Tab-separated table of C-alpha atoms in Angstrom:
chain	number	residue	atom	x	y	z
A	13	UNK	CA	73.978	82.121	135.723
A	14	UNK	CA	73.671	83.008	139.190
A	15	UNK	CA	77.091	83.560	141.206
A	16	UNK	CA	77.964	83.034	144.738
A	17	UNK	CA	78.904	86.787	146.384
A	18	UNK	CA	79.447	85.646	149.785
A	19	UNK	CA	82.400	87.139	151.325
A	20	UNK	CA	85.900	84.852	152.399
A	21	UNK	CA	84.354	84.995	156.382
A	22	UNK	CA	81.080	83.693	155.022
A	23	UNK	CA	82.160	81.002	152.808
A	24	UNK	CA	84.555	79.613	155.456
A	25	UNK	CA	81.977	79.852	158.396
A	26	UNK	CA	79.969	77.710	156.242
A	27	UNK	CA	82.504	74.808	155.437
A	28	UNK	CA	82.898	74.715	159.291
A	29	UNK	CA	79.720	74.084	159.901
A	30	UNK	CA	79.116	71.714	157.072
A	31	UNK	CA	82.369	69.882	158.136
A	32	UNK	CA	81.494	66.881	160.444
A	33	UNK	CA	82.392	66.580	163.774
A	34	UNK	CA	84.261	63.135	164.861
A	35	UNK	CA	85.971	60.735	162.644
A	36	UNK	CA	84.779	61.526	158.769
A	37	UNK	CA	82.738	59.576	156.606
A	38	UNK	CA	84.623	60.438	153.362
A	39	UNK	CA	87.039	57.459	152.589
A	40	UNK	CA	89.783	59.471	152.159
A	41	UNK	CA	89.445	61.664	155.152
A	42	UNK	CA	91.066	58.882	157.600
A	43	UNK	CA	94.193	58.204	155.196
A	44	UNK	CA	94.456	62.550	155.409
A	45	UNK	CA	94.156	62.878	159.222
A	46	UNK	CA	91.772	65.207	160.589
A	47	UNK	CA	91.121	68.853	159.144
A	48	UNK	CA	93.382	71.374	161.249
A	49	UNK	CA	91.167	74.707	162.244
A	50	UNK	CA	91.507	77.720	159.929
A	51	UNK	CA	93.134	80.707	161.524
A	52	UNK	CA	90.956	83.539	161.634
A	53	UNK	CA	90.808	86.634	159.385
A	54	UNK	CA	92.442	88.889	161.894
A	55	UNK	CA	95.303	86.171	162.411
A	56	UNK	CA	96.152	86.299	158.489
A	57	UNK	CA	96.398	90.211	158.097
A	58	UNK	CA	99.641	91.517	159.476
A	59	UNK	CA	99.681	95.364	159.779
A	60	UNK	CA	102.001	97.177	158.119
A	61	UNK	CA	104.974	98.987	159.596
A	62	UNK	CA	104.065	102.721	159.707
A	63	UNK	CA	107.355	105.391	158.811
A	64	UNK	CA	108.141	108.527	160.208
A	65	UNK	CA	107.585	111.184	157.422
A	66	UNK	CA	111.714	111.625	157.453
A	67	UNK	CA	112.059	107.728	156.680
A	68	UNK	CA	108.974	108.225	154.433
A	69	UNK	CA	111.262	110.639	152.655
A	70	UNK	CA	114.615	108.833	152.837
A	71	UNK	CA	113.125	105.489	151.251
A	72	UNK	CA	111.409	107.337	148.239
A	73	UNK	CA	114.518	109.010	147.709
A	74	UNK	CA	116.652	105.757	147.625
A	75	UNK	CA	113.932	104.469	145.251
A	76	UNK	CA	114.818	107.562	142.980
A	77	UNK	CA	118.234	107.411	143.347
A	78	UNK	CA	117.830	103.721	142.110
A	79	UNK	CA	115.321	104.186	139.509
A	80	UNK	CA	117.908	106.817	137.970
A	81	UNK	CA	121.353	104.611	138.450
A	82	UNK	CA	119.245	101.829	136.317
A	83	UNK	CA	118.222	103.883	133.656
A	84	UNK	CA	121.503	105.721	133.224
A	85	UNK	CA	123.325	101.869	133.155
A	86	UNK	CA	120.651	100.981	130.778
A	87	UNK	CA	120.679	103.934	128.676
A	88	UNK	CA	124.288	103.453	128.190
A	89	UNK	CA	123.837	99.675	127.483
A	90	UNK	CA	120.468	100.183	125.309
A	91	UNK	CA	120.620	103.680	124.424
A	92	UNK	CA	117.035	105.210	123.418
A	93	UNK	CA	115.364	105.044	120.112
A	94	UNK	CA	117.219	108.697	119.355
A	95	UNK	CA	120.843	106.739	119.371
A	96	UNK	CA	119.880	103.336	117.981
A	97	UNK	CA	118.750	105.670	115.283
A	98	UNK	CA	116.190	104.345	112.538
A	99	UNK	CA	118.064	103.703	109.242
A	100	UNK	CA	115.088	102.666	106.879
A	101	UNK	CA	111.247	102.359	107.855
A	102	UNK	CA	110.781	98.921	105.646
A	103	UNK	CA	110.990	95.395	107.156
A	104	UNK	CA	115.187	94.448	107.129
A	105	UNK	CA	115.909	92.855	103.298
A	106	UNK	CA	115.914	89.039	104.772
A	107	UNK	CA	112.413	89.561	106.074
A	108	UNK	CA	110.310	86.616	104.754
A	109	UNK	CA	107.331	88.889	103.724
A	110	UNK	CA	109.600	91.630	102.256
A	111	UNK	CA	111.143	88.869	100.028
A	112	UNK	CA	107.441	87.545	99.386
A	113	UNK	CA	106.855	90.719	98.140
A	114	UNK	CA	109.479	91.362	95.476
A	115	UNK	CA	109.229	88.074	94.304
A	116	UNK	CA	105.358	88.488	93.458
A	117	UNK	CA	106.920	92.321	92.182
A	118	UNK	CA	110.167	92.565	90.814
A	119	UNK	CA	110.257	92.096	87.118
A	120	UNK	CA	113.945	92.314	86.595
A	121	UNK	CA	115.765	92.224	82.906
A	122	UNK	CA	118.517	89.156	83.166
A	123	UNK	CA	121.429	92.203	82.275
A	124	UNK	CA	119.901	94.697	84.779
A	125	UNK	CA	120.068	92.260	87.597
A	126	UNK	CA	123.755	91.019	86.974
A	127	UNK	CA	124.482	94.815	87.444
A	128	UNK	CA	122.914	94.884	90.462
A	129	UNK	CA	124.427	92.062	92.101
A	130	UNK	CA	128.262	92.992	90.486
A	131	UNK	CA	127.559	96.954	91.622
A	132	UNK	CA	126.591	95.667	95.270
A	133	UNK	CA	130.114	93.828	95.443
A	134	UNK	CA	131.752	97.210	95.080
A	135	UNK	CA	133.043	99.595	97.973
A	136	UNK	CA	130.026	102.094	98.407
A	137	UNK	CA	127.765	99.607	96.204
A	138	UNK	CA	125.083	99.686	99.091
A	139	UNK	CA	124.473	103.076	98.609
A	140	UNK	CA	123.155	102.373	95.133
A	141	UNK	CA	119.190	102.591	94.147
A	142	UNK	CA	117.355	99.329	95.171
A	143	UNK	CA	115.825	97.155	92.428
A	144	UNK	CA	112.460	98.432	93.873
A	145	UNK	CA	112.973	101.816	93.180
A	146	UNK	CA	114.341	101.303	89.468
A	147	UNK	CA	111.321	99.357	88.774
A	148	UNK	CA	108.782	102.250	90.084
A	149	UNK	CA	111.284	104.882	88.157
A	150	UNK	CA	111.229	103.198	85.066
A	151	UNK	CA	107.800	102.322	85.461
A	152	UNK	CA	106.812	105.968	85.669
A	153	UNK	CA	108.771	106.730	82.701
A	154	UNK	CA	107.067	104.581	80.520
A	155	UNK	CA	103.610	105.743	82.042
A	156	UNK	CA	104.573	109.278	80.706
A	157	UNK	CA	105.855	107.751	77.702
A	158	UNK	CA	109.340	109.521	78.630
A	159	UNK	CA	111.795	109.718	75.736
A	160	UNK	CA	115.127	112.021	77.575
A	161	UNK	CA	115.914	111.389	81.103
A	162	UNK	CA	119.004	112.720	83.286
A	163	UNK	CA	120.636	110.593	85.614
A	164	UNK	CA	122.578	112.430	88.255
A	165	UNK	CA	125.419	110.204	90.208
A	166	UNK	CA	125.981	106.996	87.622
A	167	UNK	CA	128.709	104.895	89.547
A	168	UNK	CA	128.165	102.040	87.569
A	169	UNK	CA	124.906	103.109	85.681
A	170	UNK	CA	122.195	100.495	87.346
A	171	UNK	CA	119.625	103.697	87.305
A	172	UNK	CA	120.961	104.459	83.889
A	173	UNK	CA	120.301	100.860	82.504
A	174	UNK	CA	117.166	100.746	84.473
A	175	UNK	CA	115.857	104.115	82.867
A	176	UNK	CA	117.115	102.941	79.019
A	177	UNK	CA	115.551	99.393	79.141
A	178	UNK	CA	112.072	101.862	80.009
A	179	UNK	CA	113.161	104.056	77.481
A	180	UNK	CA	111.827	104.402	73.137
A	181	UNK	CA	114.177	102.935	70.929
A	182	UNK	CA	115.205	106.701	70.027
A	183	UNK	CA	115.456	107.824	73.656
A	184	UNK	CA	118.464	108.394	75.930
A	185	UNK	CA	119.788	108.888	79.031
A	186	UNK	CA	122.177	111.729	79.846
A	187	UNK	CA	124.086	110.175	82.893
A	188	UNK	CA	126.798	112.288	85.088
A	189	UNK	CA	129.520	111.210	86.665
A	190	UNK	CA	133.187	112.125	88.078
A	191	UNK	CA	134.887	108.448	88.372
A	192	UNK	CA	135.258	107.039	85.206
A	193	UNK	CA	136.642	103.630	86.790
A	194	UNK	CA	132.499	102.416	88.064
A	195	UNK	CA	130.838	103.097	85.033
A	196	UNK	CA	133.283	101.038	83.043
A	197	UNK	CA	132.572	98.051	85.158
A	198	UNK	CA	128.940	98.647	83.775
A	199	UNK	CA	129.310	99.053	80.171
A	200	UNK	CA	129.629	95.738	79.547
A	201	UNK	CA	126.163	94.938	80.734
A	202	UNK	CA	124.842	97.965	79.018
A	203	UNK	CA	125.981	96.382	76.068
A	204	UNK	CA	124.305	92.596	77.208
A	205	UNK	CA	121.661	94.496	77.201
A	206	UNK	CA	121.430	96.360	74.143
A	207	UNK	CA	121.344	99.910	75.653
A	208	UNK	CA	124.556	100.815	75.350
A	209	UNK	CA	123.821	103.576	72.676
A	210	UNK	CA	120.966	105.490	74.577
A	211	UNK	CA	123.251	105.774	77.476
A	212	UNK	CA	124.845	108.983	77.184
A	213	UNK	CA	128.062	109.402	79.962
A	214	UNK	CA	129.584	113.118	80.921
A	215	UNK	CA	132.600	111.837	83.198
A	216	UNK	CA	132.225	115.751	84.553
A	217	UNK	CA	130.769	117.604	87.778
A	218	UNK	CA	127.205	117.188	87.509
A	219	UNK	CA	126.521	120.834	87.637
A	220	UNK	CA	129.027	121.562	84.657
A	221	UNK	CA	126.755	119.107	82.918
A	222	UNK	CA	123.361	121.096	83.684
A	223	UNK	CA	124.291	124.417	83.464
A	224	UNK	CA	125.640	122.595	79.652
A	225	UNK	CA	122.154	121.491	79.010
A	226	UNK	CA	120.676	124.292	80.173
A	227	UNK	CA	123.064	126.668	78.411
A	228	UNK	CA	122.344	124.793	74.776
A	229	UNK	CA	118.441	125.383	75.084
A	230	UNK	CA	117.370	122.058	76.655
A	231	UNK	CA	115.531	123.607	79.401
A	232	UNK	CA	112.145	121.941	79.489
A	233	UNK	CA	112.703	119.176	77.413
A	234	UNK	CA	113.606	116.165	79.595
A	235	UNK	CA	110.366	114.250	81.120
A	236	UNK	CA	112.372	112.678	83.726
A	237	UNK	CA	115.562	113.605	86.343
A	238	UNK	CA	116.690	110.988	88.594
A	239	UNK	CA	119.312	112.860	91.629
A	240	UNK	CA	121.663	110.815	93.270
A	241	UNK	CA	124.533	112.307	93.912
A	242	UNK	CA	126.599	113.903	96.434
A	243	UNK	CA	124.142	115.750	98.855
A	244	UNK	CA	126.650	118.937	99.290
A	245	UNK	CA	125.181	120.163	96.323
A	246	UNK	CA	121.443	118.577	96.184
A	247	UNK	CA	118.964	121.788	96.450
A	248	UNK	CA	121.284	122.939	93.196
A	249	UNK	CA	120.935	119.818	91.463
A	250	UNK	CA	116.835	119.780	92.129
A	251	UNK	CA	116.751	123.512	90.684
A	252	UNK	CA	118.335	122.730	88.034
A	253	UNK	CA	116.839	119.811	86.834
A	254	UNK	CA	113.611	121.419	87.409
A	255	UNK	CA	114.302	123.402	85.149
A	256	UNK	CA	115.076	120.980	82.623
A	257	UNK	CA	111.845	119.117	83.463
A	258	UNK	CA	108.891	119.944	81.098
A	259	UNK	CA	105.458	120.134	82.414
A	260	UNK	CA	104.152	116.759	83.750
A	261	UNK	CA	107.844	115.361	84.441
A	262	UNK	CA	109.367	113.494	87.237
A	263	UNK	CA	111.744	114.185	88.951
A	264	UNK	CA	113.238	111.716	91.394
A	265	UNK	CA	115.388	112.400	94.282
A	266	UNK	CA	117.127	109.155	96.470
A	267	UNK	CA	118.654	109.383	99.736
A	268	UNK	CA	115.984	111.914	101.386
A	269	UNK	CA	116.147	109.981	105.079
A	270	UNK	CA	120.002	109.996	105.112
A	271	UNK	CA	120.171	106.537	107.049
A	272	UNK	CA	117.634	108.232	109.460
A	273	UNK	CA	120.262	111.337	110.241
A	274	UNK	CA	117.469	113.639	108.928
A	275	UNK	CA	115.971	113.376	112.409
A	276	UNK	CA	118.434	114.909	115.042
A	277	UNK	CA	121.746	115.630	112.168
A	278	UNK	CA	124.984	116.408	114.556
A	279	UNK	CA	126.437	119.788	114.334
A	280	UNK	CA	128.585	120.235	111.670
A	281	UNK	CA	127.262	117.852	109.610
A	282	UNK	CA	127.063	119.397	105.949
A	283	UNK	CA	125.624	116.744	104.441
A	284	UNK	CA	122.800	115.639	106.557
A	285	UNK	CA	121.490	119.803	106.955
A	286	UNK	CA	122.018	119.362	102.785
A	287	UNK	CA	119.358	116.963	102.954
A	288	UNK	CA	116.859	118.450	105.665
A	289	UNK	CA	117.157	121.911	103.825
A	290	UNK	CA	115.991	120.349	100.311
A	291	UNK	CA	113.124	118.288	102.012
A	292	UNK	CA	111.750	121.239	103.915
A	293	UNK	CA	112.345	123.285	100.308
A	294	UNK	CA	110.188	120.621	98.141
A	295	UNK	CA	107.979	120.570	100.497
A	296	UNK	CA	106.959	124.232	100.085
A	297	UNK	CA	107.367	123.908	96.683
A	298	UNK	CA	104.304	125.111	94.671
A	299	UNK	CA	105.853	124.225	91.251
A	300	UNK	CA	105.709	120.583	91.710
A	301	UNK	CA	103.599	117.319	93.596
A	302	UNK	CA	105.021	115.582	95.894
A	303	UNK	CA	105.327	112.167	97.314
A	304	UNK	CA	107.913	111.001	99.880
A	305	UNK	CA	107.948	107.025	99.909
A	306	UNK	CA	109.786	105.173	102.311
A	307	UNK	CA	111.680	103.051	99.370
A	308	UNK	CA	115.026	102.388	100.159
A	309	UNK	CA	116.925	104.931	102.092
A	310	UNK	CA	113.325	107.296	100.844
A	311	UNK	CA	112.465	108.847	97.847
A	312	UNK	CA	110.842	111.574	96.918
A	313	UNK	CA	108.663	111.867	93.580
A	314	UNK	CA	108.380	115.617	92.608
A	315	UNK	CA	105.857	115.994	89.852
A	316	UNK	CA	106.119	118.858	87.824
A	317	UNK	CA	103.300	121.340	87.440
């Protein structure tokens, strides 16, 4: 296709001298008056003002001094991505395809799920492990055909049940906790669902409870350690359970983005440094594989070697 190239002067000096002279012979022309004349190219370019260098000077500066007054009003309004900190890397719960996605996922025993929904009605109960997550962790416990697990940080024992109903009729689940009141509001749902007696509850510090364990010869001999408790004490708590861990366990550990406070923690912030300190030690960890998923508030998978 050929185009026309002819520059604005050209194309206009043309329709003037295509244009008839007189009265025109188009219909519509009288009903329209007659064509006024075109101004000329030089008549539609105005010059622009020239400034001093000074003025030059004073105007960019004014543009600065703008430029910064708007971004420090917006950055107090709409603070950057480092304040309006991330708190989890998945779409938000209520997203349509996120709900798409457990529903065409979740496989979710009728007891197990009234746990979940009576633990989320609790103070705290949004800190517990999502119904995603149990499903992988019990998943990989029956791929490894796992017969003891430890459950560090029961409240009301959702990871417990979850672990149990994955569990050998003969297996069990050493769960620790300090607050006797949560787990009680679980126990009747262990019982609904027939897993009561694998479930086995030390109302004690967790570390009491593994250095118990580890103490009475049990060292290697659980094939799964799910950690979920306070984060004060986490790098412990991973060491230990490690060591409880025979070859080719799992060991599970929730809560490894800290709502997103892994990324710029605030001084004096214990628990968050807690947290950064056992991520950067797993990850130079040659005893174990790794995976970090973004499940949840993350989780990291630590495979023993």
């Amino acid at each position: 296709m050929m185009l026309h190239t002819a520059s604005c002067g050209q194309c206009r000096d043309q329709v003037e001298q295509e244009r008839p002279e007189g009265p025109s012979a188009d219909p519509v022309a009288p009903a329209l008056g007659t064509y006024p004349p075109l101004p000329s190219a030089n008549a539609m370019i105005q010059p622009m003002p020239r400034l001093s260098v000074p003025a030059a000077l004073a105007l960019g500066s004014a543009a600065l001094g703008a430029a910064f007054a708007t971004g420090l009003f917006l950055g107090r309004w709409h603070p950057p991505w480092q304040s309006r900190r991330e708190k989890r890397l998945l779409p938000p719960e209520d997203s349509p395809l996120w709900q798409y996605l457990l529903s065409r996922s979740l496989r979710e025993h009728p007891a197990l799920r009234s746990l979940r929904l009576l633990t989320l009605e609790q103070p705290q109960g949004d800190s517990m492990m999502t119904c995603e997550q149990a499903q992988l962790l019990a998943n990989l416990a029956r791929l490894i055909k796992a017969k003891k697990a430890l459950d560090l940080g029961t409240f009301t024992g959702y990871s417990a049940l979850a672990l149990a109903l994955a569990l050998p009729p003969t297996g069990h689940v050493v769960t620790c906790e300090v607050n006797p009141g949560p787990p009680e509001l679980g126990r009747p749902l262990w019982r609904q669902a027939e897993e009561e007696h694998k479930i086995d509850l030390r109302l004690k510090p967790a570390l009491d409870t593994l250095d118990e364990l580890l103490d009475a010869g049990e060292a290697g001999t659980f094939d799964m350690a799910v950690v979920d408790a306070d984060k004060e004490n986490c790098t412990a708590y991973y060491e230990r359970c490690l060591r409880l861990l025979r070859p080719g366990g799992v060991l599970a550990v929730l809560s490894v983005l800290w709502r997103g406070k892994v990324l710029q923690p605030k001084p004096g912030d214990l628990e968050t440094e807690c947290v950064r300190n056992l991520n950067e030690r797993i990850l130079r960890d040659a005893r174990v594989h790794i995976s970090l998923l973004p499940l949840g508030d993350g989780l990291t998978l630590a495979f023993k070697i």
